[in-house]
Coordinates of C-alpha atoms in Angstrom, one line a residue:
Chain V
M1 CA 13.2 28.8 -7.8
N2 CA 14.9 31.7 -6.0
D3 CA 17.9 32.1 -4.2
K4 CA 16.4 32.6 -0.7
A5 CA 18.4 31.2 2.2
T6 CA 16.8 28.1 3.4
T7 CA 14.4 28.0 6.5
T8 CA 13.5 25.4 9.1
R9 CA 13.8 22.1 9.0
T10 CA 11.5 21.8 12.4
P11 CA 8.8 18.8 11.8
V12 CA 5.6 20.5 10.6
L13 CA 2.5 18.6 10.5
L14 CA 2.6 18.3 6.2
P15 CA 0.0 17.7 3.6
E16 CA -0.5 14.2 3.3
P17 CA -0.5 14.2 -0.7
T18 CA 2.9 16.4 -0.1
L19 CA 4.2 13.6 2.2
R20 CA 3.3 10.7 -0.4
R21 CA 5.1 12.5 -3.0
L22 CA 8.2 13.2 -1.2
P23 CA 9.3 9.9 -1.0
W24 CA 9.1 9.9 -4.9
Y25 CA 11.4 12.7 -5.1
F26 CA 14.2 10.6 -2.7
A27 CA 13.4 7.6 -4.5
Y28 CA 14.5 9.4 -8.0
V29 CA 17.4 11.5 -6.7
S30 CA 18.5 8.6 -5.2
T31 CA 19.2 6.9 -8.7
L32 CA 21.0 10.2 -10.0
R33 CA 23.9 9.7 -7.6
T34 CA 26.6 9.8 -9.9
P35 CA 29.9 11.7 -10.3
E36 CA 28.7 13.2 -13.7
V37 CA 25.4 14.9 -12.6
E38 CA 25.6 17.7 -10.1
Y39 CA 22.3 19.3 -10.0
I40 CA 18.8 18.2 -11.5
S41 CA 16.0 20.8 -12.0
S42 CA 12.6 20.7 -11.0
T43 CA 11.8 20.5 -14.6
R44 CA 13.7 17.2 -15.0
I45 CA 12.0 15.8 -12.3
A46 CA 8.9 16.9 -13.1
E47 CA 9.6 14.6 -16.8
A48 CA 10.8 12.0 -15.0
L49 CA 7.7 11.4 -12.2
D50 CA 4.8 13.2 -14.0
V51 CA 4.5 15.8 -11.4
D52 CA 3.5 19.4 -12.0
P53 CA 7.1 21.0 -11.6
S54 CA 5.5 24.0 -9.6
Q55 CA 4.0 21.3 -7.1
I56 CA 7.5 20.4 -6.7
A57 CA 8.9 23.7 -5.9
K58 CA 6.3 24.3 -3.3
D59 CA 6.6 20.6 -1.9
L60 CA 10.5 20.9 -1.6
S61 CA 9.8 24.3 -0.1
F62 CA 8.2 23.0 3.0
L63 CA 11.5 21.1 3.9
G64 CA 13.2 24.5 3.7
I65 CA 14.9 23.0 0.0
R66 CA 15.1 26.0 -2.6
G67 CA 16.3 25.4 -5.8
K68 CA 19.2 27.8 -7.4
T69 CA 18.0 29.9 -10.5
R70 CA 19.1 28.4 -13.7
I71 CA 20.6 25.5 -12.2
G72 CA 18.5 23.3 -10.0
Y73 CA 18.7 21.5 -6.9
Q74 CA 22.1 20.2 -5.8
I75 CA 21.5 16.4 -5.7
E76 CA 23.4 14.9 -2.9
E77 CA 21.9 17.9 -0.6
L78 CA 18.8 17.2 -2.3
R79 CA 18.8 13.3 -1.1
Q80 CA 20.3 14.0 2.0
A81 CA 17.4 16.6 3.2
L82 CA 14.7 14.1 2.3
N83 CA 16.3 11.3 3.8
D84 CA 16.9 13.1 6.8
Y85 CA 13.4 15.0 6.6
L86 CA 11.7 11.8 6.2
G87 CA 13.0 9.9 8.6
F88 CA 14.6 7.3 6.5
G89 CA 18.1 7.6 7.9
Q90 CA 16.5 6.9 11.8
R91 CA 15.7 3.9 12.9
H92 CA 12.2 3.6 14.0
N93 CA 11.4 0.4 16.7
A94 CA 8.4 -1.9 15.2
I95 CA 6.9 -5.0 16.0
M96 CA 5.0 -7.4 14.1
M97 CA 1.5 -8.2 15.2
G98 CA 0.7 -11.6 13.3
T99 CA 3.6 -13.4 12.0
G100 CA 1.3 -15.4 9.1
S101 CA 2.3 -15.6 5.8
L102 CA 2.0 -11.6 5.0
G103 CA 3.6 -10.9 8.9
A104 CA 6.8 -13.1 8.1
A105 CA 6.6 -11.7 4.4
L106 CA 7.3 -7.7 5.5
I107 CA 9.6 -9.3 8.2
A108 CA 12.1 -10.2 5.4
D109 CA 11.5 -6.9 3.4
S110 CA 14.8 -5.5 3.8
G111 CA 13.4 -3.0 2.4
L112 CA 11.7 -1.5 4.9
Q113 CA 14.8 -1.3 6.9
R114 CA 16.8 0.5 4.1
Y115 CA 13.9 3.0 5.3
G116 CA 14.3 3.3 9.0
L117 CA 12.0 0.6 10.0
N118 CA 13.5 -1.7 12.6
I119 CA 11.2 -4.7 13.4
V120 CA 12.5 -5.9 16.8
A121 CA 9.7 -8.6 17.7
G122 CA 7.1 -10.3 16.6
I123 CA 3.7 -11.6 18.3
D124 CA 1.5 -14.4 17.3
I125 CA -1.5 -16.6 18.9
N126 CA 0.0 -19.6 17.2
P127 CA 1.7 -21.4 19.8
T128 CA 3.9 -23.4 17.4
L129 CA 5.5 -19.6 16.5
I130 CA 5.8 -18.8 20.0
G131 CA 9.4 -18.6 20.8
S132 CA 10.2 -19.4 17.4
R133 CA 12.6 -16.7 15.2
I134 CA 11.4 -15.6 11.6
G135 CA 14.4 -13.5 10.3
G136 CA 16.8 -13.0 13.0
V137 CA 13.2 -11.6 15.1
E138 CA 11.8 -13.4 18.0
I139 CA 8.1 -14.0 18.4
Y140 CA 6.0 -13.9 21.6
A141 CA 2.5 -14.6 22.8
P142 CA 0.5 -11.2 22.6
D143 CA 0.4 -11.0 26.5
R144 CA 4.0 -9.9 26.3
L145 CA 3.4 -6.9 24.3
E146 CA 3.2 -4.3 26.9
S147 CA 6.4 -5.2 28.3
L148 CA 7.9 -5.5 24.9
V149 CA 7.1 -1.9 23.8
Q150 CA 8.9 -0.8 27.0
E151 CA 11.6 -3.1 27.0
L152 CA 12.4 -2.8 23.4
S153 CA 11.4 0.9 22.9
I154 CA 8.5 0.2 20.4
K155 CA 6.6 3.0 18.8
I156 CA 5.2 1.2 16.0
G157 CA 2.7 -1.8 15.7
I158 CA 2.3 -3.2 12.2
I159 CA -0.8 -5.2 11.9
A160 CA -0.6 -8.6 9.6
V161 CA -3.3 -11.0 11.5
P162 CA -6.5 -11.9 10.2
V163 CA -9.3 -9.1 9.0
E164 CA -11.4 -10.4 12.1
S165 CA -8.8 -9.9 14.9
A166 CA -7.9 -6.4 13.7
Q167 CA -9.6 -4.1 15.4
D168 CA -8.8 -6.0 18.6
I169 CA -5.0 -6.2 18.2
A170 CA -5.3 -2.7 17.5
D171 CA -7.2 -2.2 20.7
L172 CA -4.4 -4.3 22.4
A173 CA -1.8 -2.4 20.7
A174 CA -2.9 1.3 22.0
R175 CA -3.7 -0.1 25.4
S176 CA 0.3 -1.4 25.5
G177 CA 1.4 2.1 24.7
I178 CA 2.1 1.5 21.1
K179 CA 2.0 5.2 19.4
A180 CA 1.5 4.6 15.8
I181 CA -0.8 1.7 14.3
W182 CA 0.1 0.4 10.5
N183 CA -2.6 -1.6 9.5
F184 CA -2.1 -3.9 6.6
T185 CA -5.3 -5.6 6.8
P186 CA -8.7 -4.6 4.4
S187 CA -10.1 -3.9 8.0
R188 CA -10.8 0.1 8.8
I189 CA -9.7 0.4 12.9
R190 CA -10.4 2.5 15.1
V191 CA -7.5 3.8 17.2
P192 CA -7.7 6.5 19.9
E193 CA -6.8 10.2 20.0
G194 CA -3.0 10.5 19.7
V195 CA -2.4 7.4 18.2
V196 CA -1.4 7.4 14.7
I197 CA -3.3 5.4 12.2
S198 CA -1.7 4.5 8.6
N199 CA -3.6 2.0 6.3
T200 CA -1.8 0.4 3.5
S201 CA -4.3 -2.2 2.4
I202 CA -3.1 -4.0 -1.0
Y203 CA -5.9 -5.9 -1.7
S204 CA -7.8 -2.1 -2.1
H205 CA -5.2 -1.4 -4.8
L206 CA -6.3 -4.9 -6.6
A207 CA -10.1 -3.9 -6.5
V208 CA -8.8 -0.9 -8.2
M209 CA -6.6 -2.7 -10.8
Y210 CA -9.4 -5.3 -11.2
N211 CA -12.1 -2.9 -11.9
R212 CA -9.5 -0.7 -14.5
L213 CA -9.0 -4.1 -15.8
A214 CA -12.6 -4.8 -16.7
T215 CA -13.1 -1.9 -18.1
I216 CA -10.7 -1.6 -20.4
S217 CA -11.2 -5.0 -21.6
D218 CA -15.0 -3.8 -22.2
S219 CA -14.3 -0.5 -23.9
K220 CA -12.6 -2.5 -26.6
R221 CA -15.4 -4.6 -27.5
Chain G
M1 CA -32.2 2.8 1.2
N2 CA -35.5 2.3 -0.3
D3 CA -37.2 -0.9 -2.0
K4 CA -36.4 0.1 -5.3
A5 CA -35.3 -3.3 -7.2
T6 CA -31.4 -3.5 -8.6
T7 CA -30.0 -2.0 -11.4
T8 CA -27.3 -3.5 -14.0
R9 CA -24.0 -5.0 -12.8
T10 CA -21.8 -4.2 -15.9
P11 CA -18.2 -3.1 -14.9
V12 CA -18.5 0.8 -14.8
L13 CA -15.1 2.7 -14.4
L14 CA -15.7 3.4 -10.4
P15 CA -14.1 6.9 -8.8
E16 CA -10.9 5.3 -7.2
P17 CA -12.4 6.3 -3.7
T18 CA -15.5 4.3 -3.9
L19 CA -13.3 1.4 -5.4
R20 CA -11.0 1.6 -2.2
R21 CA -14.0 1.6 0.0
L22 CA -15.4 -1.3 -1.0
P23 CA -13.2 -3.7 0.2
W24 CA -13.7 -2.2 3.8
Y25 CA -17.2 -3.4 3.5
F26 CA -16.4 -6.6 1.9
A27 CA -14.1 -7.4 4.8
Y28 CA -16.1 -6.4 7.2
V29 CA -19.5 -8.1 5.8
S30 CA -17.2 -11.3 5.6
T31 CA -16.5 -11.1 9.4
L32 CA -20.3 -11.1 9.8
R33 CA -21.2 -14.5 8.2
T34 CA -22.8 -16.2 11.3
P35 CA -26.0 -17.7 11.4
E36 CA -27.6 -15.4 13.7
V37 CA -27.1 -12.0 11.7
E38 CA -28.8 -12.2 8.4
Y39 CA -28.9 -8.5 7.7
I40 CA -27.0 -5.7 8.7
S41 CA -28.0 -1.8 8.2
S42 CA -25.8 1.1 6.7
T43 CA -25.7 2.6 10.0
R44 CA -23.9 -0.5 11.5
I45 CA -21.4 -0.3 8.8
A46 CA -21.0 3.2 9.2
E47 CA -20.2 2.3 12.7
A48 CA -17.6 0.0 12.4
L49 CA -15.6 1.4 10.1
D50 CA -15.9 5.2 10.5
V51 CA -17.8 6.0 7.2
D52 CA -20.5 8.2 6.6
P53 CA -24.0 6.0 6.1
S54 CA -24.8 7.5 3.2
Q55 CA -21.5 7.4 1.3
I56 CA -21.9 3.5 2.1
A57 CA -25.3 3.9 0.4
K58 CA -24.1 5.7 -2.7
D59 CA -20.9 3.5 -2.8
L60 CA -22.8 0.4 -2.7
S61 CA -25.8 2.0 -5.6
F62 CA -22.9 1.9 -7.8
L63 CA -22.9 -2.0 -7.8
G64 CA -26.8 -2.1 -8.1
I65 CA -26.9 -3.2 -4.1
R66 CA -29.8 -1.2 -2.4
G67 CA -30.8 -2.2 1.0
K68 CA -34.2 -2.5 2.5
T69 CA -35.5 0.0 4.3
R70 CA -35.7 -0.4 8.5
I71 CA -33.9 -3.6 7.8
G72 CA -30.9 -2.9 5.8
Y73 CA -28.7 -5.5 3.8
Q74 CA -28.8 -9.1 3.3
I75 CA -25.4 -9.9 4.6
E76 CA -24.6 -13.0 2.6
E77 CA -25.8 -11.5 -0.6
L78 CA -23.8 -8.2 0.1
R79 CA -20.8 -10.2 0.2
Q80 CA -21.5 -12.4 -2.7
A81 CA -21.8 -9.1 -4.8
L82 CA -19.5 -7.2 -3.2
N83 CA -16.5 -10.0 -4.1
D84 CA -18.5 -10.6 -7.5
Y85 CA -18.1 -6.9 -8.7
L86 CA -14.5 -6.5 -7.2
G87 CA -13.3 -9.2 -8.9
F88 CA -12.0 -11.2 -5.8
G89 CA -13.5 -14.2 -6.7
Q90 CA -11.9 -14.9 -10.1
R91 CA -8.6 -15.4 -10.9
H92 CA -6.1 -12.9 -12.8
N93 CA -2.9 -14.3 -13.4
A94 CA 0.1 -12.5 -12.4
I95 CA 4.1 -12.4 -12.5
M96 CA 6.4 -11.2 -10.0
M97 CA 9.1 -8.9 -11.6
G98 CA 11.7 -8.9 -9.1
T99 CA 12.1 -11.9 -7.0
G100 CA 14.4 -10.5 -4.3
S101 CA 13.0 -9.9 -0.3
L102 CA 9.7 -8.3 -1.1
G103 CA 9.0 -10.1 -4.4
A104 CA 9.5 -13.5 -2.9
A105 CA 7.7 -12.5 0.3
L106 CA 4.6 -11.2 -1.7
I107 CA 4.6 -14.7 -3.5
A108 CA 4.7 -16.1 -0.1
D109 CA 1.6 -14.0 0.9
S110 CA -1.4 -16.5 0.7
G111 CA -3.5 -13.0 1.5
L112 CA -3.5 -12.3 -2.1
Q113 CA -4.2 -15.1 -3.9
R114 CA -7.9 -15.3 -1.3
Y115 CA -8.1 -11.9 -3.2
G116 CA -7.8 -13.6 -6.5
L117 CA -4.6 -12.6 -7.7
N118 CA -3.4 -16.0 -9.2
I119 CA 0.6 -15.4 -9.3
V120 CA 1.6 -17.7 -12.1
A121 CA 5.7 -17.6 -12.8
G122 CA 8.3 -14.7 -11.4
I123 CA 11.2 -13.1 -13.1
D124 CA 14.3 -12.4 -11.9
I125 CA 18.0 -11.4 -13.5
N126 CA 19.6 -13.1 -10.6
P127 CA 21.3 -15.9 -12.1
T128 CA 20.9 -18.3 -9.4
L129 CA 17.6 -17.7 -8.6
I130 CA 16.7 -18.4 -12.3
G131 CA 15.2 -21.9 -12.4
S132 CA 14.1 -22.1 -8.7
R133 CA 10.8 -22.0 -7.0
I134 CA 9.6 -19.7 -4.7
G135 CA 6.5 -21.0 -3.0
G136 CA 6.0 -23.7 -6.0
V137 CA 6.1 -20.2 -8.4
E138 CA 8.9 -20.8 -11.2
I139 CA 11.8 -17.9 -11.5
Y140 CA 12.9 -17.0 -15.1
A141 CA 14.9 -14.7 -17.0
P142 CA 13.4 -11.8 -18.1
D143 CA 13.9 -12.4 -21.8
R144 CA 11.1 -15.1 -20.8
L145 CA 8.4 -12.3 -20.3
E146 CA 6.7 -12.1 -23.7
S147 CA 6.2 -15.8 -24.1
L148 CA 5.2 -16.3 -20.4
V149 CA 2.7 -13.7 -20.6
Q150 CA 1.2 -15.4 -24.0
E151 CA 1.7 -19.0 -22.6
L152 CA 0.1 -18.6 -19.1
S153 CA -2.6 -15.6 -19.8
I154 CA -0.9 -13.4 -17.4
K155 CA -2.4 -9.8 -17.6
I156 CA -0.6 -8.5 -14.4
G157 CA 2.6 -7.6 -13.9
I158 CA 3.7 -6.9 -10.2
I159 CA 7.1 -4.5 -10.1
A160 CA 9.3 -5.5 -7.0
V161 CA 12.8 -5.0 -8.3
P162 CA 15.2 -2.4 -7.0
V163 CA 14.2 1.4 -7.8
E164 CA 16.5 1.9 -10.7
S165 CA 15.3 -0.7 -12.6
A166 CA 11.4 0.1 -12.2
Q167 CA 11.2 1.6 -15.3
D168 CA 13.1 -0.4 -17.5
I169 CA 11.1 -3.1 -16.1
A170 CA 7.9 -1.7 -16.2
D171 CA 8.7 -0.7 -20.4
L172 CA 9.8 -4.5 -21.1
A173 CA 6.1 -5.7 -19.2
A174 CA 4.1 -3.1 -21.4
R175 CA 6.0 -4.5 -25.0
S176 CA 5.2 -8.3 -23.4
G177 CA 1.9 -7.6 -23.7
I178 CA 0.9 -7.0 -19.4
K179 CA -2.2 -5.4 -19.2
A180 CA -2.0 -3.8 -16.1
I181 CA 1.5 -2.8 -13.6
W182 CA 1.4 -3.2 -10.0
N183 CA 4.2 -0.8 -9.2
F184 CA 5.5 -1.6 -5.5
T185 CA 8.8 0.3 -5.7
P186 CA 8.7 4.4 -4.4
S187 CA 9.9 5.0 -7.7
R188 CA 7.2 6.8 -10.0
I189 CA 6.9 4.8 -13.3
R190 CA 4.8 5.5 -16.8
V191 CA 3.3 3.6 -18.8
P192 CA 1.9 3.5 -22.6
E193 CA -1.9 4.6 -22.5
G194 CA -4.3 1.3 -22.3
V195 CA -2.2 0.1 -19.5
V196 CA -3.3 0.4 -16.2
I197 CA -1.1 1.4 -13.4
S198 CA -1.7 0.7 -9.5
N199 CA 1.4 2.0 -7.5
T200 CA 1.5 0.6 -3.9
S201 CA 4.5 2.8 -2.4
I202 CA 4.6 0.8 1.1
Y203 CA 7.6 3.5 1.8
S204 CA 5.4 6.2 1.3
H205 CA 3.1 5.0 4.0
L206 CA 6.4 5.0 6.3
A207 CA 6.9 8.6 5.5
V208 CA 3.8 10.2 6.3
M209 CA 3.4 7.4 9.9
Y210 CA 7.1 9.1 10.7
N211 CA 6.2 12.3 10.0
R212 CA 2.8 12.1 11.8
L213 CA 4.8 10.4 14.8
A214 CA 7.6 13.2 15.0
T215 CA 4.9 15.8 15.2
I216 CA 2.8 14.1 17.8
S217 CA 6.0 13.6 20.2
D218 CA 6.3 17.7 19.1
S219 CA 3.2 18.9 20.3
K220 CA 3.8 17.3 23.8
R221 CA 6.9 18.8 24.4

């Protein structure tokens, strides 16, 4: 930490590990907003989150945020800077592609909205779903995708279709002008250059957890 | 690839990157189960998943699976071996801790069940939820956790509470005999030694995606 003035906040391509840690800092300082605590040291954040203090200082310096010597970071400033920088305070229009159990579940998760994700429509091939609403979000046929993307300024497509349809729907999304794809299927999908892909295979986490559980039980035998 | 016989299948502590890739292979070969295709080469898997073929051969060798020279892997054998090894074919009893929008959504996601996760109960502090059922799963008060863990042989606790309660509920889970915690909050939580922790912060993925989108738009200006 030092007393240097903050630098620029223009979005730069941050290293992915840094980008994954920043939301932890945001979540943590969001829990601290009490009038009694005004500053927090990187050492205390480090203890709470089990991250090296120098790593925290380095991560935050990417945002032009520097703590004051011996005092630390002003909590509300830090929270606001992280919120702005991470884009959680903006609205990012998205479409849910596949509104079966997982898709409908994600539409219902109000947490996503608090983090800036604005699901404005859904598509599905199931004729009984087309024309219906899930949590206020209307479901359309897949052939409406391109016009929806244009009319509703949709940048993000969330894929929650069955695994065997994942690549097809990703191709359709890219052709329809979607700029970023958030893939929830366990399938790896390929996208054209210039389209952002983010994979959240919740089932991969299950595999890791089951393996760790099995090896723990083994070592206790 | 070579013709060597398969080796042991005892669970070993696999490197996490390997464990994350294995479900991709599983998902991919699951889509191939047609009578027409019996074998698949690592080259074809590699093309479909954008993973190096030698990496695939190495990952699968951890399971004692080796392809036949110039033929590849027998698809149904490979699928079955991955399913067994990853534990997707077993039932892992789990409890949902926090049954608000995300928790209820995850209970409703039938995909988790297909991957071996058996959610048998939920806990919540909301008195209007206690005693109710979500998708057939009964919701209890948090003080019932320890007895539920014993009575229902629960190994896994899924955390979907608000971020500020994440550590408290993790502590309660560990005290109650939970062996693995799957944390869906953006908070980092600490667990005692011997308890498995798996973090799936879906909001961290949002941060990465927003940043990539912002930098793409910038480079086009």
